[in-house]
Amino acid sequence: MSYSCFVIAGLFSIVYGDIGYFWHVTDFHYDHTYWTSQLSCNNPVPNPGKYGDYWCDSPWTLVQDSVNSMASIRRQVDFVLWTGDNVAHISDSHMSLDINLSVLENITSALKNSFPGIPFYPSLGNHDYYPSDQAGERILFYSRVSDLWQDWIKDPVQIELFKKGGYYTKLINPKLRILALNTVLYLSEDKLTANMSDPAGQFQWIDSVLNASRAANEKVIITGHVSPTFLVPTLLDWFHPRFHQPYVDLMTKYSDIIVAHHYGHDHSDSFKILQRSDGSGASPVFTAPSITPWRYKIPTETGAPHNPGIRLVEYDRETGRHLNYHQYYINLTDSNTSGVTRWTELYDFVKTYNVSDMSVASLRKIYNVMQNAGTKPMLHICSYMYVTDESQPCLLSTQAGIYCGGHISDMDKAKICLNEYVHPVTVIGRSS
């Protein structure tokens, strides 16, 4: 190799550092009744597809195919984030603790078989619990799950923490730490924690771990199931009001060491900025779309159909800096028709949004453009949140919800923003 080649190689190592990859997969929602009583389906499905149906949770064929496809696309990754909700949307009257644990065991085995020797950092979702949504300090449940995941958590101290409240931390290299949190403890539907100030002592623990990480000059990746940010475009807050602000306060307090957050639960694709009202204390938040194609259906509203998705993230091992992600998906209708899945890259984050990386600065650049309605980034988000390459309707109210809910953490301020976006004020001689 010539001297110039050495110089070029050295420049690339300086610019890009030591590049690694990890997968983020979430919300399998395996329906063990898909081929029989279809207990998760919101509408009757007379001819269920091989890989699922938009009205139902995932058959095992979809679960296994998604795991196998992750390994086929890139098996050699540094780790996998697995952010919960593996059990289907089935009434508790048809479920039990043993059924839920059996689902967790089956998916754990599938992941281990497809990624031998690769560490997973899993989090619990609200449907993983029995009864669903009720987290609290369920020692028996946490103990049983820790038996499944102890090969990944490894550290006896962290295993004991998991047995206490379903959370733990892992130093994955000398300067990069993962906090796998149990954000189900803060879910508004969780009746067991509604009157607690600090369920399972997790707030105090987060503060102590992040304080120590700052002192040790570590960077941190936050991961969990339920995001503290609003569901867009509806501005739904999943957190109980008493837990929302304390969580935001903790994360903004340590934003200087938090490189990114990764959550699931929404079943849709989104990225947001978690920050204080004045814009300080900011960190980037990424919510990955689900494996399940299940559409919600409530008396007042029916969710849009969406395809299964898996996400591959590129990052700098030395700094933890998130460089890019590649969102993969299948068209469920085409997959069922052909009998074969073709997991395809839906989009490349950096190329699609014309940014340099996944940092707060890059997200601010995108949101600055989206201050104006009808922009290219906004239209991308309107389609990609349903995990499709087909253009989707993007009403002004939808755009307002995406923009305001994506960078404001206070509900009252978000609603004001919503109104101003839909009804902009024009000053004489100047456009708003």
Tab-separated table of C-alpha atoms in Angstrom:
chain	number	residue	atom	x	y	z
A	1	MET	CA	0.000	0.000	0.000
A	2	SER	CA	1.323	3.442	-0.935
A	3	TYR	CA	1.996	6.234	1.559
A	4	SER	CA	-0.989	8.200	0.186
A	5	CYS	CA	-3.250	5.216	0.841
A	6	PHE	CA	-2.053	5.107	4.436
A	7	VAL	CA	-2.846	8.800	4.780
A	8	ILE	CA	-6.320	8.346	3.293
A	9	ALA	CA	-7.016	5.372	5.567
A	10	GLY	CA	-5.854	7.392	8.526
A	11	LEU	CA	-8.125	10.285	7.599
A	12	PHE	CA	-11.113	7.983	7.384
A	13	SER	CA	-10.337	6.537	10.809
A	14	ILE	CA	-10.161	10.055	12.214
A	15	VAL	CA	-13.414	11.152	10.613
A	16	TYR	CA	-15.434	8.012	11.179
A	17	GLY	CA	-13.682	6.344	14.116
A	18	ASP	CA	-14.284	2.679	14.870
A	19	ILE	CA	-17.639	1.983	13.206
A	20	GLY	CA	-19.990	-0.650	14.583
A	21	TYR	CA	-23.570	-1.767	13.981
A	22	PHE	CA	-26.492	-2.851	16.098
A	23	TRP	CA	-30.051	-3.930	15.398
A	24	HIS	CA	-33.152	-2.502	17.034
A	25	VAL	CA	-36.199	-4.779	16.943
A	26	THR	CA	-39.430	-4.280	18.829
A	27	ASP	CA	-43.075	-5.282	19.313
A	28	PHE	CA	-43.200	-8.819	17.915
A	29	HIS	CA	-46.637	-9.362	19.501
A	30	TYR	CA	-46.730	-13.067	18.677
A	31	ASP	CA	-50.309	-14.378	18.406
A	32	HIS	CA	-50.291	-18.103	19.178
A	33	THR	CA	-53.988	-18.201	18.170
A	34	TYR	CA	-53.509	-16.614	14.715
A	35	TRP	CA	-54.342	-19.820	12.822
A	36	THR	CA	-57.218	-20.817	15.095
A	37	SER	CA	-59.347	-18.444	17.164
A	38	GLN	CA	-57.495	-15.253	16.045
A	39	LEU	CA	-57.793	-13.656	19.471
A	40	SER	CA	-55.656	-10.641	18.586
A	41	CYS	CA	-57.520	-9.749	15.380
A	42	ASN	CA	-59.641	-6.606	15.405
A	43	ASN	CA	-61.652	-7.826	12.418
A	44	PRO	CA	-62.448	-11.397	11.288
A	45	VAL	CA	-59.856	-12.691	8.807
A	46	PRO	CA	-61.350	-15.541	6.752
A	47	ASN	CA	-58.138	-16.227	4.799
A	48	PRO	CA	-55.191	-15.403	7.049
A	49	GLY	CA	-51.963	-14.698	5.187
A	50	LYS	CA	-48.800	-16.728	5.658
A	51	TYR	CA	-46.961	-13.752	7.177
A	52	GLY	CA	-49.865	-12.077	8.927
A	53	ASP	CA	-52.694	-9.649	8.386
A	54	TYR	CA	-53.056	-5.926	9.018
A	55	TRP	CA	-55.914	-6.636	11.445
A	56	CYS	CA	-53.922	-9.145	13.527
A	57	ASP	CA	-50.762	-9.661	15.502
A	58	SER	CA	-47.852	-11.720	14.203
A	59	PRO	CA	-48.029	-15.418	13.363
A	60	TRP	CA	-44.885	-17.380	14.214
A	61	THR	CA	-43.912	-17.388	10.528
A	62	LEU	CA	-43.505	-13.587	10.664
A	63	VAL	CA	-41.630	-13.662	13.985
A	64	GLN	CA	-39.163	-16.267	12.747
A	65	ASP	CA	-38.790	-14.708	9.307
A	66	SER	CA	-37.998	-11.270	10.732
A	67	VAL	CA	-35.335	-12.705	13.043
A	68	ASN	CA	-33.803	-14.790	10.255
A	69	SER	CA	-33.808	-11.814	7.912
A	70	MET	CA	-31.981	-9.620	10.417
A	71	ALA	CA	-29.275	-12.273	10.549
A	72	SER	CA	-29.209	-12.568	6.745
A	73	ILE	CA	-28.810	-8.821	6.254
A	74	ARG	CA	-26.108	-8.454	8.942
A	75	ARG	CA	-25.358	-11.167	11.462
A	76	GLN	CA	-22.116	-9.674	12.739
A	77	VAL	CA	-23.338	-6.813	14.884
A	78	ASP	CA	-22.058	-5.605	18.237
A	79	PHE	CA	-25.404	-6.098	19.977
A	80	VAL	CA	-29.167	-6.039	19.511
A	81	LEU	CA	-31.670	-3.779	21.279
A	82	TRP	CA	-34.939	-5.649	21.827
A	83	THR	CA	-37.508	-3.297	23.298
A	84	GLY	CA	-40.378	-5.495	24.374
A	85	ASP	CA	-44.047	-6.268	23.748
A	86	ASN	CA	-43.688	-9.848	22.590
A	87	VAL	CA	-47.114	-11.026	23.752
A	88	ALA	CA	-50.147	-10.388	21.531
A	89	HIS	CA	-53.009	-7.951	22.084
A	90	ILE	CA	-55.176	-10.638	23.661
A	91	SER	CA	-57.534	-10.180	26.588
A	92	ASP	CA	-56.119	-11.233	29.965
A	93	SER	CA	-59.028	-13.676	30.299
A	94	HIS	CA	-57.368	-15.808	27.592
A	95	MET	CA	-53.821	-15.419	28.915
A	96	SER	CA	-51.795	-16.439	31.971
A	97	LEU	CA	-48.369	-15.862	33.468
A	98	ASP	CA	-47.168	-19.189	32.054
A	99	ILE	CA	-48.410	-18.373	28.526
A	100	ASN	CA	-46.680	-14.989	28.585
A	101	LEU	CA	-43.445	-16.501	29.826
A	102	SER	CA	-43.671	-19.215	27.174
A	103	VAL	CA	-43.915	-16.532	24.471
A	104	LEU	CA	-40.868	-14.748	25.904
A	105	GLU	CA	-38.957	-18.039	26.047
A	106	ASN	CA	-39.780	-18.925	22.432
A	107	ILE	CA	-38.705	-15.563	21.049
A	108	THR	CA	-35.589	-15.526	23.224
A	109	SER	CA	-34.617	-18.929	21.799
A	110	ALA	CA	-35.262	-17.775	18.221
A	111	LEU	CA	-33.036	-14.733	18.708
A	112	LYS	CA	-30.242	-16.721	20.346
A	113	ASN	CA	-30.309	-19.317	17.570
A	114	SER	CA	-30.077	-16.697	14.822
A	115	PHE	CA	-27.442	-14.580	16.596
A	116	PRO	CA	-25.205	-17.015	18.506
A	117	GLY	CA	-22.728	-15.212	20.733
A	118	ILE	CA	-24.225	-11.754	20.063
A	119	PRO	CA	-25.357	-9.909	23.203
A	120	PHE	CA	-28.957	-8.710	23.414
A	121	TYR	CA	-30.110	-5.870	25.659
A	122	PRO	CA	-33.830	-6.542	26.110
A	123	SER	CA	-36.501	-4.465	27.821
A	124	LEU	CA	-39.960	-5.471	28.940
A	125	GLY	CA	-43.092	-4.162	27.227
A	126	ASN	CA	-46.481	-3.594	28.803
A	127	HIS	CA	-48.015	-6.622	27.061
A	128	ASP	CA	-45.269	-8.893	28.362
A	129	TYR	CA	-46.830	-8.625	31.820
A	130	TYR	CA	-49.744	-10.622	33.122
A	131	PRO	CA	-52.116	-8.927	33.645
A	132	SER	CA	-51.069	-6.658	30.791
A	133	ASP	CA	-49.883	-3.112	31.583
A	134	GLN	CA	-49.487	-3.901	35.294
A	135	ALA	CA	-45.769	-3.698	36.051
A	136	GLY	CA	-45.092	-2.691	39.629
A	137	GLU	CA	-42.676	-4.761	41.692
A	138	ARG	CA	-43.580	-8.204	40.346
A	139	ILE	CA	-40.720	-10.172	41.859
A	140	LEU	CA	-41.838	-13.605	40.615
A	141	PHE	CA	-42.267	-12.394	37.030
A	142	TYR	CA	-38.928	-10.540	36.983
A	143	SER	CA	-37.175	-13.535	38.482
A	144	ARG	CA	-38.564	-15.885	35.826
A	145	VAL	CA	-37.602	-13.521	33.010
A	146	SER	CA	-34.118	-12.992	34.444
A	147	ASP	CA	-33.562	-16.743	34.116
A	148	LEU	CA	-34.157	-16.365	30.366
A	149	TRP	CA	-31.909	-13.331	29.956
A	150	GLN	CA	-29.135	-13.901	32.503
A	151	ASP	CA	-26.661	-14.965	29.795
A	152	TRP	CA	-26.993	-11.474	28.328
A	153	ILE	CA	-27.171	-9.430	31.546
A	154	LYS	CA	-24.431	-11.581	33.183
A	155	ASP	CA	-23.478	-9.254	36.059
A	156	PRO	CA	-24.990	-10.694	39.301
A	157	VAL	CA	-25.588	-7.187	40.670
A	158	GLN	CA	-27.552	-6.196	37.583
A	159	ILE	CA	-29.496	-9.466	37.596
A	160	GLU	CA	-30.614	-8.685	41.134
A	161	LEU	CA	-31.689	-5.210	40.001
A	162	PHE	CA	-33.690	-6.776	37.210
A	163	LYS	CA	-35.363	-9.112	39.705
A	164	LYS	CA	-36.334	-6.034	41.716
A	165	GLY	CA	-37.783	-3.860	38.965
A	166	GLY	CA	-37.011	-5.114	35.448
A	167	TYR	CA	-34.120	-2.724	34.687
A	168	TYR	CA	-30.317	-2.956	34.499
A	169	THR	CA	-27.201	-1.363	32.991
A	170	LYS	CA	-24.318	-2.732	30.962
A	171	LEU	CA	-20.936	-1.205	30.117
A	172	ILE	CA	-20.473	-2.450	26.558
A	173	ASN	CA	-17.017	-0.925	26.092
A	174	PRO	CA	-14.750	1.157	28.342
A	175	LYS	CA	-16.560	4.411	27.456
A	176	LEU	CA	-20.054	3.402	26.372
A	177	ARG	CA	-22.893	2.256	28.625
A	178	ILE	CA	-26.430	1.056	27.995
A	179	LEU	CA	-29.276	1.741	30.407
A	180	ALA	CA	-32.076	-0.749	29.725
A	181	LEU	CA	-34.986	0.839	31.555
A	182	ASN	CA	-38.399	-0.398	32.601
A	183	THR	CA	-40.523	2.491	31.393
A	184	VAL	CA	-43.682	0.390	31.738
A	185	LEU	CA	-43.511	1.410	35.409
A	186	TYR	CA	-44.563	4.886	34.278
A	187	LEU	CA	-47.355	3.864	31.901
A	188	SER	CA	-50.639	5.665	32.539
A	189	GLU	CA	-52.546	2.331	32.511
A	190	ASP	CA	-50.394	0.837	35.268
A	191	LYS	CA	-52.629	0.890	38.339
A	192	LEU	CA	-49.951	-0.713	40.521
A	193	THR	CA	-47.612	2.273	40.296
A	194	ALA	CA	-50.071	5.175	39.941
A	195	ASN	CA	-49.683	6.293	43.559
A	196	MET	CA	-45.939	5.688	43.896
A	197	SER	CA	-43.335	8.443	43.722
A	198	ASP	CA	-40.498	6.231	42.476
A	199	PRO	CA	-41.662	2.755	41.346
A	200	ALA	CA	-39.020	0.088	42.055
A	201	GLY	CA	-36.568	2.883	42.929
A	202	GLN	CA	-35.733	3.338	39.249
A	203	PHE	CA	-35.609	7.164	39.252
A	204	GLN	CA	-33.073	7.228	42.067
A	205	TRP	CA	-31.066	4.474	40.371
A	206	ILE	CA	-31.033	6.300	36.997
A	207	ASP	CA	-29.744	9.440	38.684
A	208	SER	CA	-26.959	7.578	40.487
A	209	VAL	CA	-25.853	5.606	37.411
A	210	LEU	CA	-25.821	8.637	35.102
A	211	ASN	CA	-23.993	10.720	37.695
A	212	ALA	CA	-21.318	8.013	37.966
A	213	SER	CA	-21.158	7.719	34.167
A	214	ARG	CA	-20.557	11.442	33.841
A	215	ALA	CA	-17.745	11.243	36.395
A	216	ALA	CA	-16.219	8.294	34.494
A	217	ASN	CA	-16.459	10.165	31.173
A	218	GLU	CA	-18.819	7.536	29.736
A	219	LYS	CA	-21.425	8.056	27.036
A	220	VAL	CA	-24.830	6.425	27.462
A	221	ILE	CA	-27.506	4.873	25.249
A	222	ILE	CA	-30.965	4.867	26.850
A	223	THR	CA	-33.327	2.087	25.812
A	224	GLY	CA	-36.766	0.969	26.945
A	225	HIS	CA	-40.240	0.159	25.693
A	226	VAL	CA	-42.467	3.193	26.338
A	227	SER	CA	-41.154	6.551	25.178
A	228	PRO	CA	-41.550	9.690	27.327
A	229	THR	CA	-42.180	11.715	24.155
A	230	PHE	CA	-45.654	12.205	22.695
A	231	LEU	CA	-47.118	9.797	20.186
A	232	VAL	CA	-47.362	11.755	16.938
A	233	PRO	CA	-49.417	13.062	15.356
A	234	THR	CA	-52.055	12.595	18.094
A	235	LEU	CA	-49.977	14.078	20.959
A	236	LEU	CA	-50.875	11.157	23.196
A	237	ASP	CA	-48.728	10.985	26.346
A	238	TRP	CA	-48.180	7.353	27.344
A	239	PHE	CA	-46.712	8.313	30.737
A	240	HIS	CA	-48.766	8.888	33.868
A	241	PRO	CA	-48.728	12.669	34.573
A	242	ARG	CA	-46.852	12.233	37.838
A	243	PHE	CA	-43.964	10.451	36.094
A	244	HIS	CA	-43.654	12.423	32.858
A	245	GLN	CA	-41.777	15.471	34.141
A	246	PRO	CA	-39.449	13.629	36.567
A	247	TYR	CA	-38.341	11.395	33.678
A	248	VAL	CA	-37.830	14.370	31.365
A	249	ASP	CA	-35.939	16.209	34.115
A	250	LEU	CA	-33.560	13.291	34.591
A	251	MET	CA	-32.845	12.905	30.893
A	252	THR	CA	-32.309	16.612	30.287
A	253	LYS	CA	-30.073	16.806	33.377
A	254	TYR	CA	-27.680	14.298	31.799
A	255	SER	CA	-28.099	15.165	28.123
A	256	ASP	CA	-24.367	15.902	27.850
A	257	ILE	CA	-23.602	12.175	28.143
A	258	ILE	CA	-26.717	10.675	26.493
A	259	VAL	CA	-25.991	9.937	22.827
A	260	ALA	CA	-29.471	8.622	21.970
A	261	HIS	CA	-32.698	7.050	23.216
A	262	HIS	CA	-34.322	4.022	21.547
A	263	TYR	CA	-37.913	2.980	22.292
A	264	GLY	CA	-40.743	0.899	20.828
A	265	HIS	CA	-44.438	0.719	21.782
A	266	ASP	CA	-45.765	3.188	19.172
A	267	HIS	CA	-45.728	0.637	16.303
A	268	SER	CA	-44.686	3.542	14.072
A	269	ASP	CA	-41.489	5.182	12.864
A	270	SER	CA	-40.493	8.506	14.419
A	271	PHE	CA	-37.582	10.605	15.652
A	272	LYS	CA	-37.836	13.447	18.143
A	273	ILE	CA	-35.872	15.826	20.325
A	274	LEU	CA	-36.254	15.489	24.085
A	275	GLN	CA	-35.406	18.864	25.638
A	276	ARG	CA	-36.425	21.552	28.096
A	277	SER	CA	-38.816	24.307	27.069
A	278	ASP	CA	-35.917	26.666	26.379
A	279	GLY	CA	-34.224	24.130	24.094
A	280	SER	CA	-31.484	23.181	26.542
A	281	GLY	CA	-30.720	19.666	27.770
A	282	ALA	CA	-31.487	18.091	24.415
A	283	SER	CA	-30.961	14.486	23.320
A	284	PRO	CA	-32.215	12.569	20.254
A	285	VAL	CA	-35.050	10.040	20.553
A	286	PHE	CA	-35.709	7.282	17.993
A	287	THR	CA	-38.782	5.071	17.998
A	288	ALA	CA	-38.593	1.972	15.812
A	289	PRO	CA	-41.620	0.510	14.028
A	290	SER	CA	-43.037	-2.819	15.141
A	291	ILE	CA	-42.790	-6.310	13.698
A	292	THR	CA	-46.535	-6.757	14.174
A	293	PRO	CA	-48.741	-5.212	11.458
A	294	TRP	CA	-51.700	-5.044	13.907
A	295	ARG	CA	-54.066	-2.078	13.444
A	296	TYR	CA	-55.755	-0.722	16.540
A	297	LYS	CA	-59.512	-0.266	16.498
A	298	ILE	CA	-61.411	1.729	19.101
A	299	PRO	CA	-64.959	3.128	18.969
A	300	THR	CA	-63.796	6.566	17.851
A	301	GLU	CA	-60.854	5.697	15.612
A	302	THR	CA	-59.177	2.980	13.561
A	303	GLY	CA	-55.432	2.893	13.040
A	304	ALA	CA	-53.893	2.925	9.579
A	305	PRO	CA	-52.358	-0.274	8.163
A	306	HIS	CA	-48.600	-0.489	8.504
A	307	ASN	CA	-45.910	-2.962	7.477
A	308	PRO	CA	-43.396	-4.847	9.659
A	309	GLY	CA	-40.015	-3.182	10.124
A	310	ILE	CA	-36.516	-3.837	11.499
A	311	ARG	CA	-33.789	-1.226	12.016
A	312	LEU	CA	-30.001	-1.375	11.629
A	313	VAL	CA	-28.036	1.418	13.339
A	314	GLU	CA	-24.490	2.501	12.496
A	315	TYR	CA	-22.486	4.081	15.320
A	316	ASP	CA	-19.003	5.115	16.407
A	317	ARG	CA	-17.778	2.608	18.988
A	318	GLU	CA	-15.328	5.104	20.493
A	319	THR	CA	-17.770	7.932	21.162
A	320	GLY	CA	-21.177	6.231	20.913
A	321	ARG	CA	-22.125	8.851	18.316
A	322	HIS	CA	-24.971	7.549	16.168
A	323	LEU	CA	-23.991	7.936	12.520
A	324	ASN	CA	-26.931	6.580	10.533
A	325	TYR	CA	-29.688	4.008	10.438
A	326	HIS	CA	-31.158	1.830	7.733
A	327	GLN	CA	-34.853	1.058	8.012
A	328	TYR	CA	-35.884	-2.278	6.484
A	329	TYR	CA	-39.403	-3.514	5.847
A	330	ILE	CA	-41.613	-5.917	3.936
A	331	ASN	CA	-44.799	-5.140	2.066
A	332	LEU	CA	-47.115	-7.530	3.879
A	333	THR	CA	-49.608	-7.823	1.023
A	334	ASP	CA	-46.898	-8.682	-1.514
A	335	SER	CA	-45.279	-11.134	0.893
A	336	ASN	CA	-48.520	-13.023	1.441
A	337	THR	CA	-49.300	-13.056	-2.286
A	338	SER	CA	-45.876	-14.383	-3.322
A	339	GLY	CA	-45.390	-16.589	-0.273
A	340	VAL	CA	-41.883	-15.124	0.166
A	341	THR	CA	-40.652	-12.091	2.089
A	342	ARG	CA	-38.248	-9.599	0.549
A	343	TRP	CA	-36.885	-7.421	3.331
A	344	THR	CA	-35.891	-4.205	1.577
A	345	GLU	CA	-34.270	-0.988	2.735
A	346	LEU	CA	-37.122	1.502	3.009
A	347	TYR	CA	-34.816	4.438	3.594
A	348	ASP	CA	-31.393	5.569	4.752
A	349	PHE	CA	-31.797	8.216	7.478
A	350	VAL	CA	-28.791	10.394	6.554
A	351	LYS	CA	-29.490	10.372	2.807
A	352	THR	CA	-33.240	10.817	3.105
A	353	TYR	CA	-33.117	13.777	5.483
A	354	ASN	CA	-29.891	15.289	4.136
A	355	VAL	CA	-28.059	15.350	7.463
A	356	SER	CA	-24.605	14.241	8.614
A	357	ASP	CA	-25.602	11.912	11.455
A	358	MET	CA	-28.336	11.175	14.055
A	359	SER	CA	-27.325	13.895	16.519
A	360	VAL	CA	-29.502	16.605	18.046
A	361	ALA	CA	-27.922	19.091	15.625
A	362	SER	CA	-29.093	16.984	12.691
A	363	LEU	CA	-32.594	16.617	14.109
A	364	ARG	CA	-32.766	20.360	14.698
A	365	LYS	CA	-31.888	20.894	11.039
A	366	ILE	CA	-34.807	18.670	10.009
A	367	TYR	CA	-37.252	20.317	12.412
A	368	ASN	CA	-36.184	23.793	11.296
A	369	VAL	CA	-37.197	22.856	7.760
A	370	MET	CA	-40.472	21.354	9.002
A	371	GLN	CA	-41.541	24.651	10.570
A	372	ASN	CA	-43.119	25.204	7.164
A	373	ALA	CA	-45.876	22.854	6.082
A	374	GLY	CA	-45.547	20.607	3.054
A	375	THR	CA	-41.759	20.267	3.131
A	376	LYS	CA	-39.982	17.196	1.794
A	377	PRO	CA	-38.898	15.876	5.242
A	378	MET	CA	-42.468	16.179	6.521
A	379	LEU	CA	-43.869	14.249	3.569
A	380	HIS	CA	-41.258	11.534	4.112
A	381	ILE	CA	-42.273	11.178	7.757
A	382	CYS	CA	-45.967	10.988	6.838
A	383	SER	CA	-45.254	7.908	4.726
A	384	TYR	CA	-42.457	6.289	6.700
A	385	MET	CA	-44.326	6.308	9.996
A	386	TYR	CA	-46.568	3.646	8.370
A	387	VAL	CA	-43.487	1.756	7.116
A	388	THR	CA	-44.343	2.095	3.433
A	389	ASP	CA	-42.741	3.524	0.298
A	390	GLU	CA	-46.139	4.662	-0.969
A	391	SER	CA	-47.089	8.323	-0.453
A	392	GLN	CA	-49.614	8.767	2.329
A	393	PRO	CA	-52.075	11.614	2.984
A	394	CYS	CA	-50.383	14.335	5.006
A	395	LEU	CA	-53.052	16.672	6.349
A	396	LEU	CA	-52.043	19.978	7.888
A	397	SER	CA	-53.247	18.727	11.290
A	398	THR	CA	-51.020	15.654	10.890
A	399	GLN	CA	-48.022	17.803	10.044
A	400	ALA	CA	-48.725	20.011	13.057
A	401	GLY	CA	-48.799	16.978	15.343
A	402	ILE	CA	-45.530	15.647	13.938
A	403	TYR	CA	-43.765	18.982	14.247
A	404	CYS	CA	-45.051	20.077	17.655
A	405	GLY	CA	-45.033	16.658	19.296
A	406	GLY	CA	-41.566	15.981	17.973
A	407	HIS	CA	-39.667	18.686	19.825
A	408	ILE	CA	-41.877	19.855	22.729
A	409	SER	CA	-42.220	17.794	25.924
A	410	ASP	CA	-44.804	19.964	27.714
A	411	MET	CA	-48.392	19.170	26.714
A	412	ASP	CA	-49.764	22.703	27.157
A	413	LYS	CA	-46.966	24.195	25.055
A	414	ALA	CA	-47.389	21.465	22.439
A	415	LYS	CA	-51.087	22.315	22.091
A	416	ILE	CA	-50.282	26.001	21.664
A	417	CYS	CA	-47.757	25.074	18.983
A	418	LEU	CA	-50.396	22.893	17.310
A	419	ASN	CA	-52.846	25.756	17.070
A	420	GLU	CA	-50.206	28.162	15.751
A	421	TYR	CA	-49.073	25.668	13.106
A	422	VAL	CA	-52.593	25.116	11.809
A	423	HIS	CA	-53.572	28.784	12.168
A	424	PRO	CA	-50.376	30.787	11.580
A	425	VAL	CA	-50.473	34.462	12.566
A	426	THR	CA	-49.476	36.859	9.810
A	427	VAL	CA	-47.889	40.149	10.824
A	428	ILE	CA	-48.266	43.074	8.403
A	429	GLY	CA	-45.222	43.218	6.189
A	430	ARG	CA	-43.891	39.852	7.378
A	431	SER	CA	-44.904	36.211	7.151
A	432	SER	CA	-44.949	34.219	10.336
